[in-house]
């Protein structure tokens, strides 16, 4: 019986290349948009490749791993900066009028009261969180797409490469397992 015991080295390599590309381009976009390199959003933006090993019901490793996956993490306010927030008076001073988030009922709304990401951001900078909330409420936050652009730019290419690499890893594993089985049968 053949068992798939691969750790998917080629698929992991493709994910790692895509991770590096997206993170570096997103950080470059933040720098171009005026976010400093020592800012929390810049430094906390990261991609994490999850590789879980196969386990039995008793918790023992059974060899191989589940297909690796990639996830990106950054602080919650990064989503508002990336997608934008539509204010209640967006035409004033040429501020955003097409953000994904809004203070209107028809779109996703954001919280600016209490312990929200926006309130924490204002408090860390010594700003009055209510004044910041009112300003964002009226003017909105301009959409930058600092993360979305590099993510979508090569998404299809990397997904195709990932699928091909995973198929190669499985095929190589099957070939190795068959070679081992043939070799063990010859020695018997």
mmCIF file of C-alpha atoms in Angstrom, residues 39-104:
data_model
loop_
_atom_site.group_PDB
_atom_site.id
_atom_site.type_symbol
_atom_site.label_atom_id
_atom_site.label_comp_id
_atom_site.label_asym_id
_atom_site.label_seq_id
_atom_site.Cartn_x
_atom_site.Cartn_y
_atom_site.Cartn_z
ATOM 1 C CA UNK A 39 5.471 52.218 11.884
ATOM 2 C CA UNK A 40 3.479 49.385 13.409
ATOM 3 C CA UNK A 41 1.602 48.524 10.213
ATOM 4 C CA UNK A 42 4.836 48.355 8.196
ATOM 5 C CA UNK A 43 6.653 46.164 10.718
ATOM 6 C CA UNK A 44 3.737 43.894 11.630
ATOM 7 C CA UNK A 45 2.752 43.044 8.041
ATOM 8 C CA UNK A 46 3.736 39.420 7.542
ATOM 9 C CA UNK A 47 2.880 36.261 5.681
ATOM 10 C CA UNK A 48 2.805 32.943 7.525
ATOM 11 C CA UNK A 49 3.085 29.563 5.858
ATOM 12 C CA UNK A 50 1.213 26.892 7.816
ATOM 13 C CA UNK A 51 2.537 23.358 7.467
ATOM 14 C CA UNK A 52 0.744 20.892 9.705
ATOM 15 C CA UNK A 53 2.037 17.382 10.033
ATOM 16 C CA UNK A 54 -0.383 14.468 9.680
ATOM 17 C CA UNK A 55 -1.359 12.914 12.996
ATOM 18 C CA UNK A 56 -3.274 9.824 13.999
ATOM 19 C CA UNK A 57 -6.288 9.922 16.291
ATOM 20 C CA UNK A 58 -3.933 9.299 19.226
ATOM 21 C CA UNK A 59 -1.873 12.352 18.293
ATOM 22 C CA UNK A 60 1.155 10.517 16.902
ATOM 23 C CA UNK A 61 2.809 11.710 13.706
ATOM 24 C CA UNK A 62 1.941 9.462 10.773
ATOM 25 C CA UNK A 63 4.310 10.973 8.218
ATOM 26 C CA UNK A 64 3.861 13.654 5.637
ATOM 27 C CA UNK A 65 1.903 16.817 6.028
ATOM 28 C CA UNK A 66 -1.268 18.552 5.003
ATOM 29 C CA UNK A 67 -0.871 20.830 1.985
ATOM 30 C CA UNK A 68 0.856 24.024 3.143
ATOM 31 C CA UNK A 69 -1.248 27.157 3.273
ATOM 32 C CA UNK A 70 -0.436 30.852 3.386
ATOM 33 C CA UNK A 71 -2.075 33.580 5.431
ATOM 34 C CA UNK A 72 -1.256 37.251 5.793
ATOM 35 C CA UNK A 73 -1.528 39.227 9.020
ATOM 36 C CA UNK A 74 -1.523 42.915 9.835
ATOM 37 C CA UNK A 75 -3.318 45.109 12.417
ATOM 38 C CA UNK A 76 -7.049 45.708 12.050
ATOM 39 C CA UNK A 77 -6.682 49.354 11.038
ATOM 40 C CA UNK A 78 -4.675 48.173 8.018
ATOM 41 C CA UNK A 79 -7.944 46.929 6.538
ATOM 42 C CA UNK A 80 -9.442 50.435 6.821
ATOM 43 C CA UNK A 81 -6.342 51.962 5.225
ATOM 44 C CA UNK A 82 -6.351 49.366 2.444
ATOM 45 C CA UNK A 83 -10.075 49.457 1.621
ATOM 46 C CA UNK A 84 -10.954 53.001 2.679
ATOM 47 C CA UNK A 85 -13.802 54.363 4.754
ATOM 48 C CA UNK A 86 -16.575 56.488 3.302
ATOM 49 C CA UNK A 87 -17.441 59.422 5.540
ATOM 50 C CA UNK A 88 -20.826 61.042 5.959
ATOM 51 C CA UNK A 89 -19.615 64.143 4.101
ATOM 52 C CA UNK A 90 -17.121 62.598 1.630
ATOM 53 C CA UNK A 91 -17.119 65.307 -1.038
ATOM 54 C CA UNK A 92 -15.617 67.836 1.351
ATOM 55 C CA UNK A 93 -11.871 68.335 0.710
ATOM 56 C CA UNK A 94 -11.802 65.587 -1.962
ATOM 57 C CA UNK A 95 -11.856 62.751 0.538
ATOM 58 C CA UNK A 96 -12.859 59.183 -0.181
ATOM 59 C CA UNK A 97 -16.335 58.492 -1.448
ATOM 60 C CA UNK A 98 -15.865 54.885 -2.531
ATOM 61 C CA UNK A 99 -14.496 53.072 0.516
ATOM 62 C CA UNK A 100 -15.519 49.522 1.325
ATOM 63 C CA UNK A 101 -16.380 50.539 4.875
ATOM 64 C CA UNK A 102 -18.840 53.268 5.671
ATOM 65 C CA UNK A 103 -20.838 54.982 8.365
ATOM 66 C CA UNK A 104 -23.954 54.512 6.247
#
